[in-house]
Coordinates of C-alpha atoms in Angstrom, one line a residue:
X1 CA -8.6 -7.4 20.4
X2 CA -7.4 -7.0 16.9
X3 CA -9.6 -5.1 14.6
X4 CA -8.9 -5.6 10.9
X5 CA -10.1 -2.7 8.8
X6 CA -10.6 -3.8 5.2
X7 CA -11.3 -1.0 2.5
X8 CA -12.5 -2.3 -1.0
X9 CA -13.7 -0.9 -4.3
X10 CA -14.5 -3.4 -7.4
X11 CA -12.1 -6.1 -5.8
X12 CA -14.2 -9.1 -6.8
X13 CA -11.1 -10.8 -8.4
X14 CA -9.4 -11.0 -5.0
X15 CA -11.9 -10.2 -2.1
X16 CA -13.0 -13.9 -1.6
X17 CA -9.5 -15.1 -1.2
X18 CA -8.6 -12.0 1.3
X19 CA -11.7 -12.5 3.4
X20 CA -11.3 -16.4 3.5
X21 CA -7.6 -15.9 4.7
X22 CA -8.5 -13.3 7.2
X23 CA -11.2 -15.5 8.7
X24 CA -8.9 -18.4 9.0
X25 CA -6.1 -16.7 11.0
X26 CA -4.6 -18.5 13.9
X27 CA -3.7 -15.7 16.5
X28 CA -3.9 -15.7 20.3
X29 CA -6.4 -12.8 20.4
X30 CA -10.0 -12.0 19.6
X31 CA -10.3 -10.5 16.0
X32 CA -13.2 -8.5 14.4
X33 CA -13.1 -8.0 10.6
X34 CA -14.8 -4.4 9.7
X35 CA -15.4 -3.8 6.0
X36 CA -16.0 -0.5 4.3
X37 CA -16.8 -1.0 0.7
X38 CA -16.7 2.1 -1.4
X39 CA -19.8 1.6 -3.6
X40 CA -18.5 -1.5 -5.6
X41 CA -20.4 -2.3 -8.7
X42 CA -18.8 -5.7 -9.7
X43 CA -20.4 -8.0 -7.0
X44 CA -17.9 -7.1 -4.3
X45 CA -20.5 -5.5 -1.8
X46 CA -22.9 -8.5 -2.6
X47 CA -20.2 -10.9 -1.6
X48 CA -19.2 -9.1 1.7
X49 CA -23.0 -9.0 2.7
X50 CA -23.0 -12.8 2.3
X51 CA -20.2 -13.4 4.9
X52 CA -21.7 -13.7 8.4
X53 CA -18.5 -13.2 10.3
X54 CA -17.9 -9.8 8.8
X55 CA -19.1 -6.4 10.2
X56 CA -19.8 -3.9 7.5
X57 CA -20.0 -0.2 7.9
X58 CA -21.0 2.3 5.1
X59 CA -18.3 4.9 4.0
X60 CA -18.7 8.3 5.1
X61 CA -20.8 10.7 3.2
X62 CA -19.5 12.8 0.4
X63 CA -16.3 12.5 -1.8
X64 CA -14.0 9.7 -1.0
X65 CA -10.9 11.1 0.8
X66 CA -8.6 8.2 2.2
X67 CA -7.7 9.8 5.5
X68 CA -11.5 10.7 6.3
X69 CA -12.6 7.0 5.6
X70 CA -9.5 5.6 7.6
X71 CA -10.3 7.8 10.6
X72 CA -14.0 6.8 10.6
X73 CA -13.2 3.2 10.4
X74 CA -10.9 3.5 13.4
X75 CA -13.6 5.2 15.3
X76 CA -15.9 2.2 14.7
X77 CA -13.2 -0.4 15.9
X78 CA -13.2 -2.1 19.2
X79 CA -9.7 -3.4 19.2
X80 CA -6.8 -2.4 21.1
X81 CA -4.6 -2.9 17.8
X82 CA -5.7 -1.7 14.3
X83 CA -4.8 -3.6 11.3
X84 CA -5.3 -2.2 7.8
X85 CA -5.6 -4.9 5.1
X86 CA -6.6 -3.8 1.7
X87 CA -9.6 -5.8 0.1
X88 CA -7.3 -7.0 -2.6
X89 CA -4.3 -7.9 -0.4
X90 CA -4.5 -11.5 0.2
X91 CA -2.6 -13.1 3.4
X92 CA -0.4 -15.9 2.4
X93 CA -0.4 -17.9 5.7
X94 CA -2.5 -18.3 8.8
X95 CA 0.3 -16.6 11.1
X96 CA -0.1 -13.4 9.1
X97 CA -1.9 -11.5 11.8
X98 CA 0.1 -12.9 14.5
X99 CA 3.3 -12.0 13.0
X100 CA 2.2 -8.5 12.0
X101 CA 1.0 -7.3 15.3
X102 CA 3.6 -8.9 17.5
X103 CA 6.1 -5.8 17.4
X104 CA 3.4 -3.6 18.7
X105 CA 3.9 -5.2 22.1
X106 CA 7.0 -3.0 22.3
X107 CA 5.7 0.6 23.3
X108 CA 8.6 2.2 21.4
X109 CA 7.0 1.0 18.1
X110 CA 4.6 3.2 16.5
X111 CA 3.5 1.2 13.5
X112 CA 4.3 -1.9 11.4
X113 CA 3.9 -3.0 7.9
X114 CA 4.1 -6.3 6.1
X115 CA 5.7 -8.0 3.2
X116 CA 4.0 -7.8 -0.2
X117 CA 4.5 -10.4 -3.0
X118 CA 3.7 -9.4 -6.7
X119 CA 1.0 -11.4 -8.2
X120 CA 1.9 -14.2 -10.6
X121 CA 0.9 -12.1 -13.5
X122 CA 2.7 -9.0 -12.5
X123 CA 4.9 -7.2 -15.0
X124 CA 8.5 -7.8 -14.6
X125 CA 9.1 -4.1 -13.7
X126 CA 6.4 -4.3 -11.1
X127 CA 7.8 -7.5 -9.6
X128 CA 11.2 -6.0 -9.5
X129 CA 9.9 -2.9 -7.6
X130 CA 8.1 -5.0 -5.1
X131 CA 11.2 -7.1 -4.4
X132 CA 13.3 -3.8 -3.8
X133 CA 10.6 -2.3 -1.6
X134 CA 9.9 -5.3 0.3
X135 CA 11.6 -8.7 0.4
X136 CA 14.1 -8.9 3.2
X137 CA 14.0 -5.1 3.7
X138 CA 17.6 -4.5 3.2
X139 CA 17.0 -1.9 0.4
X140 CA 14.0 0.1 1.5
X141 CA 15.5 0.5 5.0
X142 CA 17.7 3.1 3.4
X143 CA 14.8 5.1 2.0
X144 CA 13.9 7.1 4.9
X145 CA 10.7 6.3 6.5
X146 CA 9.4 4.1 3.9
X147 CA 6.0 2.7 4.7
X148 CA 2.8 1.0 3.1
X149 CA -0.6 1.0 4.6
X150 CA -1.8 -1.8 2.4
X151 CA -0.7 -4.4 5.2
X152 CA 0.0 -2.4 8.5
X153 CA -0.5 -2.1 12.0
X154 CA -1.1 0.5 14.7
X155 CA -2.4 1.0 18.1
X156 CA -6.0 2.4 18.1
X157 CA -5.1 4.9 20.9
X158 CA -2.3 6.5 18.8
X159 CA -4.6 6.8 15.8
X160 CA -7.4 8.4 17.8
X161 CA -4.8 10.8 19.2
X162 CA -3.1 11.6 15.9
X163 CA -5.5 10.8 13.1
X164 CA -4.8 10.7 9.4
X165 CA -4.8 13.8 7.3
X166 CA -8.2 14.1 5.9
X167 CA -7.2 16.8 3.5
X168 CA -4.9 15.0 1.1
X169 CA -6.0 12.5 -1.7
X170 CA -2.8 10.5 -2.0
X171 CA 0.2 9.4 0.5
X172 CA -1.9 9.6 3.6
X173 CA 0.3 6.6 5.0
X174 CA 3.7 8.4 4.3
X175 CA 2.2 11.9 5.5
X176 CA 1.3 10.1 9.0
X177 CA 4.7 8.5 9.6
X178 CA 6.5 11.6 8.5
X179 CA 4.3 13.9 10.6
X180 CA 4.7 11.8 13.6
X181 CA 8.1 10.9 13.1
X182 CA 7.1 7.3 13.6
X183 CA 9.3 4.4 14.6
X184 CA 8.4 1.8 12.1
X185 CA 8.9 -1.9 11.9
X186 CA 8.9 -3.8 8.8
X187 CA 7.6 -7.4 9.4
X188 CA 8.9 -9.7 6.5
X189 CA 7.2 -12.7 8.1
X190 CA 3.7 -11.0 7.8
X191 CA 3.1 -11.7 3.9
X192 CA 0.4 -10.7 1.6
X193 CA 0.0 -11.2 -2.3
X194 CA -0.6 -7.7 -3.5
X195 CA 0.5 -5.7 -6.8
X196 CA -1.3 -3.8 -9.7
X197 CA -0.4 -4.0 -13.3
X198 CA -1.4 -0.3 -13.9
X199 CA -2.0 1.1 -17.5
X200 CA 0.2 4.1 -18.5
X201 CA -2.7 6.3 -17.9
X202 CA -3.1 5.0 -14.3
X203 CA 0.8 5.4 -13.9
X204 CA 0.8 8.9 -14.9
X205 CA -2.2 9.7 -12.6
X206 CA -0.9 7.9 -9.6
X207 CA 2.8 9.3 -9.8
X208 CA 1.5 12.8 -10.6
X209 CA -0.6 12.8 -7.5
X210 CA 2.4 11.3 -5.4
X211 CA 4.3 14.2 -6.4
X212 CA 1.6 16.7 -5.5
X213 CA 1.2 15.0 -2.1
X214 CA 5.0 14.9 -1.3
X215 CA 5.1 18.5 -1.9
X216 CA 2.1 19.1 0.3
X217 CA 4.2 17.2 2.9
X218 CA 6.9 19.7 2.6
X219 CA 9.4 18.0 0.4
X220 CA 11.3 20.1 -2.2
X221 CA 10.2 19.7 -5.7
X222 CA 12.8 17.8 -7.8
X223 CA 14.5 19.3 -10.9
X224 CA 13.9 18.0 -14.4
X225 CA 17.6 16.9 -14.6
X226 CA 17.0 14.7 -11.5
X227 CA 13.8 13.3 -13.0
X228 CA 15.8 12.3 -16.4
X229 CA 18.6 10.8 -14.2
X230 CA 16.0 8.8 -12.3
X231 CA 14.5 7.6 -15.5
X232 CA 17.8 6.4 -16.7
X233 CA 18.7 4.6 -13.6
X234 CA 15.7 2.9 -13.0
X235 CA 15.6 1.9 -16.5
X236 CA 19.1 0.3 -16.3
X237 CA 18.0 -1.5 -13.1
X238 CA 15.0 -2.8 -15.0
X239 CA 17.0 -4.2 -17.9
X240 CA 19.3 -5.9 -15.5
X241 CA 16.5 -7.7 -13.8
X242 CA 14.9 -8.5 -17.2
X243 CA 17.9 -10.3 -18.5
X244 CA 18.7 -11.9 -15.1
X245 CA 15.2 -13.4 -15.3
X246 CA 15.0 -14.1 -18.9
X247 CA 12.1 -11.6 -19.4
X248 CA 13.0 -10.9 -22.9
X249 CA 9.5 -10.3 -24.0
X250 CA 9.2 -7.1 -22.1
X251 CA 12.2 -5.4 -23.1
X252 CA 10.6 -2.4 -24.9
X253 CA 8.5 -1.5 -21.9
X254 CA 10.8 -0.3 -19.1
X255 CA 11.9 2.9 -20.8
X256 CA 8.2 3.8 -21.6
X257 CA 7.1 2.9 -18.1
X258 CA 9.9 4.8 -16.2
X259 CA 9.5 7.9 -18.3
X260 CA 5.8 8.2 -17.6
X261 CA 6.5 7.3 -13.8
X262 CA 9.3 9.8 -13.2
X263 CA 8.1 12.6 -15.4
X264 CA 4.7 12.5 -14.0
X265 CA 6.0 12.5 -10.4
X266 CA 8.2 15.6 -11.6
X267 CA 5.2 17.4 -13.0
X268 CA 3.4 16.7 -9.8
X269 CA 6.0 18.3 -7.5
X270 CA 5.6 21.3 -9.7
X271 CA 2.0 21.6 -9.5

């Protein structure tokens, strides 16, 4: 059996498409979908309650901590295979689950993650980042143990034996694969639509906290000079992408976005 574990919080814009796509998968195994909604107020919870094929569980009591919620959901699952699929990550075809879990039949594989397509309204810099991180996987394979929990698969037995860290607020997926020196397989043929056009305030918060989390995982803080070089290098890549794709209306955004992103990460590593 495959247990699809779906977290959500105020995802009404996407949750219907995600659930419908998951319910219509063509896969040679039994599938259960377990939903854990984090107190949504936009109608997400009411929609989930209206779907008869869905098994709903309440989130753990207390402050939301990703690893704590993930471990609890795993403990509630019945499947041999665990698939994490965010409530706003929309599967793009009926073979999504079948393709995603297939590599897990090889006992040497510890976990898998799927391909993420940026949404049609994604900013150009966001779309470029997703194409580099996912796509055919040729770029991100050189980034060490790059991994994304948004669309991913594990064996339940492994997660029970080696649970997620429930003491950190960000990067719990990266922490797991690095702590366990996981053998990761990227499945380009398991595709979801997923991206965020974060505000600059949200970018600042996200990358600051990723810097904090990376330091907690034992990574060395980066220097200010390295952060500035990262701003320049990524901005140059952004401009090449913008001009290649004719996105001239966004030419003023890349240096602002990259400054906030890279300097916030730098400050997080110093925290």
